[in-house]
Coordinates of C-alpha atoms in Angstrom, one line a residue:
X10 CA 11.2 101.7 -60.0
X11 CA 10.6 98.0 -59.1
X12 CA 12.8 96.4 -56.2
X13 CA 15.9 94.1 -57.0
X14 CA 15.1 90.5 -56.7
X15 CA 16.3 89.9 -52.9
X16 CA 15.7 86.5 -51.9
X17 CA 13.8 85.9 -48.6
X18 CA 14.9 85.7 -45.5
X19 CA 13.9 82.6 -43.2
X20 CA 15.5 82.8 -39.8
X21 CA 15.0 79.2 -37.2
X22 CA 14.7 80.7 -33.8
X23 CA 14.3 78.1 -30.5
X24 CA 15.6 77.3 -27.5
X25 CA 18.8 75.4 -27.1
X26 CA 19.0 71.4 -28.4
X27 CA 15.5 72.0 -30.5
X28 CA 17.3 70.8 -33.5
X29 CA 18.1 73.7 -35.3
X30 CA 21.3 73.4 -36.9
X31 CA 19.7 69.9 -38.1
X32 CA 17.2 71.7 -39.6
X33 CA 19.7 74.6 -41.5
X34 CA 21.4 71.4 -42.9
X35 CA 18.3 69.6 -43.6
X36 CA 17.4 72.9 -45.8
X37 CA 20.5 73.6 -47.2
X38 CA 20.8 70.1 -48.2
X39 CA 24.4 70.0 -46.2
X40 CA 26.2 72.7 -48.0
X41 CA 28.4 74.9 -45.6
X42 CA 30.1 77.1 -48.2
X43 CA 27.5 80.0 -47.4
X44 CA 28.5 79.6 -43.5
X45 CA 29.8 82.7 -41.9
X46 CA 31.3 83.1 -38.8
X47 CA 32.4 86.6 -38.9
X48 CA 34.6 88.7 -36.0
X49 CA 31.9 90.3 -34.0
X50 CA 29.3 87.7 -34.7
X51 CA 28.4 84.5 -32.2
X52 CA 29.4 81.8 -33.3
X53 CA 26.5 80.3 -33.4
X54 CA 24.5 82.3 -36.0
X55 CA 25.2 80.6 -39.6
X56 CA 24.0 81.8 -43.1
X57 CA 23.3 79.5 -45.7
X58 CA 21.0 79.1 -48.8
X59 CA 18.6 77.0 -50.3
X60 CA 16.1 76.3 -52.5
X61 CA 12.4 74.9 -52.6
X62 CA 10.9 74.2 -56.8
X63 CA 12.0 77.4 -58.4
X64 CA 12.2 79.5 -55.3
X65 CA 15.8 80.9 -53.5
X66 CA 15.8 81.8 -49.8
X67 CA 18.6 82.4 -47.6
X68 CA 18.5 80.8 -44.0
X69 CA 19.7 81.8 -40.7
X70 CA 20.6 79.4 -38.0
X71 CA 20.8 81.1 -34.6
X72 CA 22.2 80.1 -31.1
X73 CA 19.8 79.2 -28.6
X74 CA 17.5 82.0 -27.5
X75 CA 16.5 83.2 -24.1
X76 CA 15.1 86.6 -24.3
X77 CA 14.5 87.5 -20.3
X78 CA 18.2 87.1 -19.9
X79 CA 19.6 90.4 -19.0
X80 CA 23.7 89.5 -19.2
X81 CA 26.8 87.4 -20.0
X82 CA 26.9 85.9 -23.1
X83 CA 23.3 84.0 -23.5
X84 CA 22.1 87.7 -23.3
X85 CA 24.7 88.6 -26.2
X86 CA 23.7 85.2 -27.9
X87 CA 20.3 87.0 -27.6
X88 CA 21.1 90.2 -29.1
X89 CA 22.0 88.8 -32.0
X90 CA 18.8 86.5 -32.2
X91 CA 17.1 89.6 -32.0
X92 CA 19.4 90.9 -35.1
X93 CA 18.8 88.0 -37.4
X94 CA 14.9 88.2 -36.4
X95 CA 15.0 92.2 -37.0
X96 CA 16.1 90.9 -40.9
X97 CA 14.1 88.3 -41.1
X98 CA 11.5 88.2 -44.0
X99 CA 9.7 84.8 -42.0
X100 CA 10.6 83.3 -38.5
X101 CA 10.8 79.6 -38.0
X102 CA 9.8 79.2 -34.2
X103 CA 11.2 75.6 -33.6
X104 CA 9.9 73.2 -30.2
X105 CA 10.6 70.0 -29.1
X106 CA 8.1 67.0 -29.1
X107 CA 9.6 65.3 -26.5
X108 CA 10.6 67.8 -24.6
X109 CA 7.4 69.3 -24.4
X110 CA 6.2 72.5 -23.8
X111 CA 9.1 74.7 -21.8
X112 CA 8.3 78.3 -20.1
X113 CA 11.3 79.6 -22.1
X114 CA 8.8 78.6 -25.0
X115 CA 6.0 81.2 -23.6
X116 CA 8.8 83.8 -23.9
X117 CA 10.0 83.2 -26.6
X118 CA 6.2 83.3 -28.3
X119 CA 5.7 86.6 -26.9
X120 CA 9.1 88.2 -28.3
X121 CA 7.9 86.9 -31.5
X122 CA 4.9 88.2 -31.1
X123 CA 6.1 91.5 -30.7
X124 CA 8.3 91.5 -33.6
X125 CA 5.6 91.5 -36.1
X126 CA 7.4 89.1 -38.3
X127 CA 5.5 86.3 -39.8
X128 CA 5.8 83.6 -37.4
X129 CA 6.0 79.2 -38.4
X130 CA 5.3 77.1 -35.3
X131 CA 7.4 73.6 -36.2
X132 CA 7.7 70.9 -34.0
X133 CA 10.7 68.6 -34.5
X134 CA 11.2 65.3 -33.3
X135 CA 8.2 63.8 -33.9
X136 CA 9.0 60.8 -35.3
X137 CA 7.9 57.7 -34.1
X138 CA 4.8 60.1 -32.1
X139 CA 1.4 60.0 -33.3
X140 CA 0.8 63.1 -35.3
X141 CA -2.3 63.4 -34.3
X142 CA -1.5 64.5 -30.6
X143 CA 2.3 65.7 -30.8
X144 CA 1.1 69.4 -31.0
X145 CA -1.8 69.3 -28.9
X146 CA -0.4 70.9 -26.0
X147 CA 1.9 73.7 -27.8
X148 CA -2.0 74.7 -29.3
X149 CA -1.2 77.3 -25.6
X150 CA 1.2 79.5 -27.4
X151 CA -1.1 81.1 -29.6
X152 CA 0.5 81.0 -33.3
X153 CA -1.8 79.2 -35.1
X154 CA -1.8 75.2 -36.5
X155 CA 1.6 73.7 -35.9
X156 CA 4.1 71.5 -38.6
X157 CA 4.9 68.4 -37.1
X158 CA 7.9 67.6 -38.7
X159 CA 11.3 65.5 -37.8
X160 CA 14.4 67.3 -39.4
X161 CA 16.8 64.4 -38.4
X162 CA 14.6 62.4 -40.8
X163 CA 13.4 65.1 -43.0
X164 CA 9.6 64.3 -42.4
X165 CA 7.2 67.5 -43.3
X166 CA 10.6 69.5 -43.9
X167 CA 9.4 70.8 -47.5
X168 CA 5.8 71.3 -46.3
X169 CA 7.4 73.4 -43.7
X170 CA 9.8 75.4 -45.7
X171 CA 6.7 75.9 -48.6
X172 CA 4.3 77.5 -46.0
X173 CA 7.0 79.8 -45.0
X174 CA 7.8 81.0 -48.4
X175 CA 4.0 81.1 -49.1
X176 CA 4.0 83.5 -46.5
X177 CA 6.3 86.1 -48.4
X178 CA 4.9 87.3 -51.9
X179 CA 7.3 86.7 -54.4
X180 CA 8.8 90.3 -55.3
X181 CA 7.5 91.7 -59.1
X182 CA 11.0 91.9 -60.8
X183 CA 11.7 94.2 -63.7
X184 CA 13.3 92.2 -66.2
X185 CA 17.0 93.2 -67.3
X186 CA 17.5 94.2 -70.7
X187 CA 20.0 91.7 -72.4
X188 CA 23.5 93.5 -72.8
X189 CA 25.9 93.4 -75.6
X190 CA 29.2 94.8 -74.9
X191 CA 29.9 94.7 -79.0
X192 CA 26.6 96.5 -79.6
X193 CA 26.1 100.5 -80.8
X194 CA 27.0 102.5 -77.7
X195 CA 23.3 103.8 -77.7
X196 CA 22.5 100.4 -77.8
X197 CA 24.6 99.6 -74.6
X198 CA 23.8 102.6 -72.5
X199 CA 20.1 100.7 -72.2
X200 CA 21.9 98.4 -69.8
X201 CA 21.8 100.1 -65.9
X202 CA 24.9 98.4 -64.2
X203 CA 24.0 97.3 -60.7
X204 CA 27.0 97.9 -58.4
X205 CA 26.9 96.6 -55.2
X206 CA 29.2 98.5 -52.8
X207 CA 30.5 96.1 -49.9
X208 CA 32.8 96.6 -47.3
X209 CA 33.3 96.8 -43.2
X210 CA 31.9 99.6 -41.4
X211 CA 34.0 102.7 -41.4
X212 CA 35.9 101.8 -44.8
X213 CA 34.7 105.1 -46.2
X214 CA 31.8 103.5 -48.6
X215 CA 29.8 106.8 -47.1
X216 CA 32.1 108.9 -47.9
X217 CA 32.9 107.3 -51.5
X218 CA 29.0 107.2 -52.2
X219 CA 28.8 110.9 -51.1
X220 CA 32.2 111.8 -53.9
X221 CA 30.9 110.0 -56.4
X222 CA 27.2 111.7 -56.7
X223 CA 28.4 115.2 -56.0
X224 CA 26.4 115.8 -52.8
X225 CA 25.7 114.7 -48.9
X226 CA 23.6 111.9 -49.2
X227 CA 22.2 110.3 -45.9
X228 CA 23.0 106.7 -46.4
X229 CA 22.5 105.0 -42.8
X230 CA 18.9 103.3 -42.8
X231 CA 17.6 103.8 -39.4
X232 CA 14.2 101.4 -39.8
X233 CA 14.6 98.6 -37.4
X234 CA 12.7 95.4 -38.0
X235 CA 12.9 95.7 -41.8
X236 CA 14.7 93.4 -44.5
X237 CA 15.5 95.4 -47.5
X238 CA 17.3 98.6 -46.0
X239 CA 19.6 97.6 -48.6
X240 CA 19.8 101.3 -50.8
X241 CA 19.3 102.2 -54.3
X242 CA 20.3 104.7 -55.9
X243 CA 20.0 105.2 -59.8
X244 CA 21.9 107.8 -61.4
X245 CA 24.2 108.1 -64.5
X246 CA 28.4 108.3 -64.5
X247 CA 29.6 110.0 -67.5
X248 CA 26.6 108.5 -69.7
X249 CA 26.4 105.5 -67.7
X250 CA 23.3 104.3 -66.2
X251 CA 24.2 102.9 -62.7
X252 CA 21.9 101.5 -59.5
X253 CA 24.2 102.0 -56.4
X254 CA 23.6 99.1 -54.0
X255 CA 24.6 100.1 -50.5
X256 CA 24.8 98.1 -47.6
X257 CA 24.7 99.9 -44.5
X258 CA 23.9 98.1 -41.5
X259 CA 20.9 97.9 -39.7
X260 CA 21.5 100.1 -36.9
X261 CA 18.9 101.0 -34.0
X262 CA 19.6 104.0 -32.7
X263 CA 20.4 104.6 -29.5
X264 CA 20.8 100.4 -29.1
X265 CA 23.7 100.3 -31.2
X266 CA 25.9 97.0 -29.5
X267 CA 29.1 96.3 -30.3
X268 CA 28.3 92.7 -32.3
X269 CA 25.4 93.7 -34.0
X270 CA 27.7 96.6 -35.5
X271 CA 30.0 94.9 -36.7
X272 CA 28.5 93.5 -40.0
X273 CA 25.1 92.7 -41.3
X274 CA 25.6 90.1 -43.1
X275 CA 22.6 89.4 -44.4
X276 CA 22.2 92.6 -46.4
X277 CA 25.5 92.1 -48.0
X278 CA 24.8 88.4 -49.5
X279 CA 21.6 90.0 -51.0
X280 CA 23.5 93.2 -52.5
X281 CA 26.1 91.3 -54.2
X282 CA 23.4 88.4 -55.3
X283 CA 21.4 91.5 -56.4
X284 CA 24.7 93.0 -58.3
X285 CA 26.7 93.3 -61.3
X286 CA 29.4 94.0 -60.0
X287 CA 30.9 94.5 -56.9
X288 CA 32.8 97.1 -55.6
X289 CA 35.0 95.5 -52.6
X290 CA 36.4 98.9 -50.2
X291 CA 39.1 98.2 -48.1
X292 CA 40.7 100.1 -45.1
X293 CA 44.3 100.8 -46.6
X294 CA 45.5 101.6 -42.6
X295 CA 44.0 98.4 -40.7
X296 CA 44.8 94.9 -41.5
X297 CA 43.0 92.9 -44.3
X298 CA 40.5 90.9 -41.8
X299 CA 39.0 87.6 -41.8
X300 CA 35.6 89.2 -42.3
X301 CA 37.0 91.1 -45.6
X302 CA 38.7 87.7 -46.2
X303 CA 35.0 86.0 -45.8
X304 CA 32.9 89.0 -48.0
X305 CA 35.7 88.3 -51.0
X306 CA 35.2 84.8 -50.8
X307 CA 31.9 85.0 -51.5
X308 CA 32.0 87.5 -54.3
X309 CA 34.0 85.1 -56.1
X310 CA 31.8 82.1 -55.2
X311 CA 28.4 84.1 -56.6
X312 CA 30.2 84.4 -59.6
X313 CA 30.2 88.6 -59.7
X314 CA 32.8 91.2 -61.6
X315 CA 35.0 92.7 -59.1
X316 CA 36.8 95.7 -58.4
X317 CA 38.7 96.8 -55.2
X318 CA 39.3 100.1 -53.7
X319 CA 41.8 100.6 -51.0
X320 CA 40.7 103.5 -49.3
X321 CA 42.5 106.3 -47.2
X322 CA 45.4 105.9 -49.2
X323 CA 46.7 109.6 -48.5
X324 CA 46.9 109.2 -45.0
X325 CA 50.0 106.7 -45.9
X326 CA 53.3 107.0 -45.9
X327 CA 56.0 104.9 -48.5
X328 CA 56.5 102.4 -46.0
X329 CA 52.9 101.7 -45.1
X330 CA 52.0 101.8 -48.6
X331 CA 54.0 99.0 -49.3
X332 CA 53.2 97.5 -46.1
X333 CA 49.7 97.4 -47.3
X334 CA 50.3 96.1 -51.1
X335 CA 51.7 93.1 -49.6
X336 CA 49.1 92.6 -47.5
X337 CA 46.6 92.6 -50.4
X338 CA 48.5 90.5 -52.2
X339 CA 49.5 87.7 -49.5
X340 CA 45.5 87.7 -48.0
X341 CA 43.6 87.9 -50.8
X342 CA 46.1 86.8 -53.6
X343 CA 42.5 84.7 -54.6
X344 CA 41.2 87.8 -56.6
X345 CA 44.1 88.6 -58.7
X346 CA 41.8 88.8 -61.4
X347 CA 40.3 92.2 -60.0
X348 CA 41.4 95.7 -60.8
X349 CA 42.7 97.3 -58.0
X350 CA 42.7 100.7 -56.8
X351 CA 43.8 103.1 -53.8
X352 CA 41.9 105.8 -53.2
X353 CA 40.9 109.1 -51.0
X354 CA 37.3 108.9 -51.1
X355 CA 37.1 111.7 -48.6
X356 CA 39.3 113.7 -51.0
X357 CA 37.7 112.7 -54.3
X358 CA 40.9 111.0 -55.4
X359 CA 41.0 107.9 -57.7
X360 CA 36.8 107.5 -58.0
X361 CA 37.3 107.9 -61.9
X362 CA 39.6 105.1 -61.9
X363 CA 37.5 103.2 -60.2
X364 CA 34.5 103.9 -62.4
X365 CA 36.5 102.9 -65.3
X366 CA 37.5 99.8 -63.8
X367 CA 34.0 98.8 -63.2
X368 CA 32.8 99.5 -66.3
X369 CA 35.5 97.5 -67.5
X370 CA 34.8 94.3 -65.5
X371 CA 31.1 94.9 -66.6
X372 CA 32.3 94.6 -69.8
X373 CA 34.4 91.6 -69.5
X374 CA 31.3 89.9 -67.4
X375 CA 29.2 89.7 -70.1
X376 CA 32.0 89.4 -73.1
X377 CA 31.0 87.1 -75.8
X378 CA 33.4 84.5 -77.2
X379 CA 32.7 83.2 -80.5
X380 CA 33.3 79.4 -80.6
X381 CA 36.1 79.4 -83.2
X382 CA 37.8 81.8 -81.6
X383 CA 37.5 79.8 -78.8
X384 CA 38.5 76.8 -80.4
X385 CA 41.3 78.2 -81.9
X386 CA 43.1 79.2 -78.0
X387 CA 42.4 75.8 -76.9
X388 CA 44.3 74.6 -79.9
X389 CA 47.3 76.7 -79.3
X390 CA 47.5 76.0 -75.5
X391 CA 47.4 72.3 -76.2
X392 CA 50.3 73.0 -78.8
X393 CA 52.4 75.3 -76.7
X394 CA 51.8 72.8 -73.8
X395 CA 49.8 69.7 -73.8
X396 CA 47.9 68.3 -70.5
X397 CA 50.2 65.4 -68.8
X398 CA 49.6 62.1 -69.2
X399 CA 47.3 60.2 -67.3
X400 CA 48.8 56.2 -67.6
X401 CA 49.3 56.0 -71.3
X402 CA 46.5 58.1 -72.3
X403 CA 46.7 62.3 -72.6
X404 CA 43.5 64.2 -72.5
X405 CA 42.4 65.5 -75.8
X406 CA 40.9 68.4 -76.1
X407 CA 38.9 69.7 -79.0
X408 CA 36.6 72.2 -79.1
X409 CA 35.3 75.0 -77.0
X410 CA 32.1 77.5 -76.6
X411 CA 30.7 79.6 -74.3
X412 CA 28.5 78.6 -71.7
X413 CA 26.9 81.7 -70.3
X414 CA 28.0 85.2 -69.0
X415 CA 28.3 87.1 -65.5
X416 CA 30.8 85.0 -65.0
X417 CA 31.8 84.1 -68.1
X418 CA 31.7 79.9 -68.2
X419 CA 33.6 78.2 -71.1
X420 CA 32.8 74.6 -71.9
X421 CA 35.3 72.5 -73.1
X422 CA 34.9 69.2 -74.8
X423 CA 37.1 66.3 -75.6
X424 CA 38.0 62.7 -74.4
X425 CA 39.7 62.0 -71.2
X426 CA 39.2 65.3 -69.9
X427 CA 38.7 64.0 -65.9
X428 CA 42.3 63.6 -65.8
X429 CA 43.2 67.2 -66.6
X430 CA 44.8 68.5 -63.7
X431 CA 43.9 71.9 -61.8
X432 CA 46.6 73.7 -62.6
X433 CA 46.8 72.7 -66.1
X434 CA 43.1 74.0 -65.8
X435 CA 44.4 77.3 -64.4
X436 CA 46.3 77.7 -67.3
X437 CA 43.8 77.1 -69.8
X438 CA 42.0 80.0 -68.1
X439 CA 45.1 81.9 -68.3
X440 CA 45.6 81.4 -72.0
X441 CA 41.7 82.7 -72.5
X442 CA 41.7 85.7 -70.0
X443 CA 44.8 86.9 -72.0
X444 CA 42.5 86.4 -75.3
X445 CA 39.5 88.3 -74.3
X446 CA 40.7 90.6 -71.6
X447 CA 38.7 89.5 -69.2
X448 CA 40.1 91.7 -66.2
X449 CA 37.8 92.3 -63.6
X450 CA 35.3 88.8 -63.8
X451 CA 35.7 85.4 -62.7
X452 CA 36.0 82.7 -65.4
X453 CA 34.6 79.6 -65.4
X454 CA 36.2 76.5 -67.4
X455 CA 34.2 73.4 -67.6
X456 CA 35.4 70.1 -68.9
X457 CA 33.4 67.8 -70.6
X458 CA 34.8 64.2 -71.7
X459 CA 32.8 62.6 -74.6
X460 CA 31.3 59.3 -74.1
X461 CA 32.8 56.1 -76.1
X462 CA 29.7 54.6 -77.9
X463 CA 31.8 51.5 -78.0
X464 CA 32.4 51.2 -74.2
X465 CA 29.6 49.2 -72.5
X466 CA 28.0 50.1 -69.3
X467 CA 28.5 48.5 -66.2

């Protein structure tokens, strides 16, 4: 079986004041919707994404690193240097040009050394320095020719990025098979459905893994220093083809610390990027976290079907029960789109329930919507309730079609449409969730106004 398309992992390690966090927003061109700063997790490591021609990576942005330390928090600060490096695909070691070589630079050569991860020698700050003899003297720390670049300016950025990628062979991908929900069932059963499972440590996705194949399976990945100990597991659901995506943590055994347990977050961007749905598993007797708060978020920014599992529902009584309904609802009351379920995974209760529900939002991620049809709802929501005026012009809308699947995106088109407010908006998707039954999958509507060929440009 070929490997899910992961994207690589590029991780900027350096001392303090290197320019680091320039660089992370120099790559990810500013955009800090992919920052995470999880319970458990300094808050100095960030998680972003970006993107060089055709090619996605994610980037790490860690605090600064001082590896001989052996306490207080630099040496936690450390440890989860050490973490993001162990997950790393490629390692950006970033120095300072006017600075200069620094003994903390010797130490930090050697821990990379040892980590056996590809390692990228850039030196920032080097504008307005001759390039020719910036990097002469960090030639001593033994990784190879040097980038000379200025991340504050963006000088030799791309070059920088582009040798790091070129140092990780792009992954041979088998290409999905196109699925039709409407098509002959043995037609459909062609399609595996990738389901990511997601969720804290100790939610029960183990145990839930373990009900739902029928047998103990050892899910844990003990293999420190790896990237993909993401697992997959293919296997069929009542004539279903399904790849599991787990994402246990990495965890060294014997070394297991208290922050780098709490979440690898790395691993769970990649599953749900690598998914068709996800299956989010709550802890029905703990509160709804920030971290649970932060993985949701996400799954609705990437765009995936959802479903959500409260676990250890039997160990409730009525009153916690309902303490925990309105817990969902008031925390994440973002993903009332998504089928939820309580469970006993360590019972077996509820899994079919849940396997219907993801086959559902499968379905409904990939639903197609004739343009008529479509047309025809937009018609009737403008007639039941038109979009308020903007001055004395209304927005006019007048037709529809879709614009691609997993999440479904519907275009709209008309005149005026940048006045159409966003709860007006919210009800147009209303109106076309209702239509389709789109239960389970984030809906895009995009509005498109028409330009006036009579109307000069300025």
């Amino acid at each position: 079986m070929k490997s899910l398309a992961f994207k690589p992992v590029v991780t900027i390690v350096g001392r303090a004041n290197v320019g680091k966090s320039t660089l992370f927003n120099r790559l990810t061109r500013s955009r800090q919707a992919l920052v995470a700063d999880f319970p458990g997790l300094t808050r100095d490591r960030h998680y972003g994404e970006g993107r060089v021609g055709s090619r996605p990576y994610l980037i790490v942005d860690t605090g600064g690193f001082e590896p001989v330390v052996k306490d207080g928090i630099v040496r936690e600060m450390a440890r989860q240097t050490e973490q993001a490096i162990a997950e790393s695909d490629v390692i950006i070691f970033l120095v300072d040009a006017r600075e200069g070589l620094n003994r903390l630079d010797f130490d930090i050569a050697n821990q990379l050394r040892r980590s056996g991860q590809p390692v990228i020698l850039a030196i920032n700050k080097a504008e307005g320095m001759r390039y020719g003899t910036a990097g002469l003297e960090f030639h001593e720390l033994g990784l190879g020719e040097a980038h000379i670049i200025s991340a504050s300016h963006g000088d030799g950025v791309v070059d920088l990025i582009e040798a790091a990628l070129a140092c990780i062979p792009e992954p041979e991908v088998e290409p999905e098979p196109e699925f039709d929900p409407e098509a002959p069932e043995e037609a459909g059963r062609t399609h595996r459905i990738k389901l990511a499972i997601v969720g804290r440590p100790n939610v029960g996705k183990s145990t839930f893994i373990n009900a739902l194949m029928g047998e103990e399976r050892v899910i844990a990945f003990d293999m420190p220093g790896t990237t993909r100990d993401a697992i997959e597991i293919e296997f069929d659901y009542k004539g279903t083809p399904y790849t599991l995506i787990d994402t246990a943590g990495l965890r060294k055994r014997g070394k297991v610390f208290e922050t780098i347990e709490k979440f690898s977050v790395i691993k769970t961007l990649q599953a749900i990027e690598a998914s068709n749905v996800v299956l989010l598993m709550l802890d029905a007797s703990t509160e709804i976290s920030d971290q649970d708060a932060s993985i949701a978020g996400f799954i609705l920014e990437s765009g995936r079907a959802l479903v959500v599992a409260i676990n250890k529902w039997d160990d409730l009584d009525s009153y916690k029960r309902e303490w925990a309904k309105r817990e969902y609802a008031r925390k994440l009351r973002f993903l009332d789109f998504a089928k939820v379920s309580t469970i006993s995974a360590l019972k077996g209760q509820g899994i079919s329930h849940v396997m219907r529900a993801v086959k559902g939002a499968h379905a409904a991620a990939y639903r197609r919507m004739p343009t008529p049809r479509l047309t025809r709802i937009i018609h009737d929501a403008v007639e039941q309730q038109q979009p308020p005026r903007k001055g004395i012009f209304r927005p006019k809308l007048r037709y529809a079609h879709q614009g691609g699947q997993n999440p479904p995106i519907v275009v709209v088109h008309g005149s005026g449409l940048e006045a159409v407010s966003d709860s007006y908006k919210r009800y147009l998707e209303g109106r076309i969730r209702e239509a389709f039954d789109l239960e389970g999958t984030p809906l895009r509507v995009e509005l498109k106004s028409s330009r006036n060929p009579y109307v000069e440009d300025k």
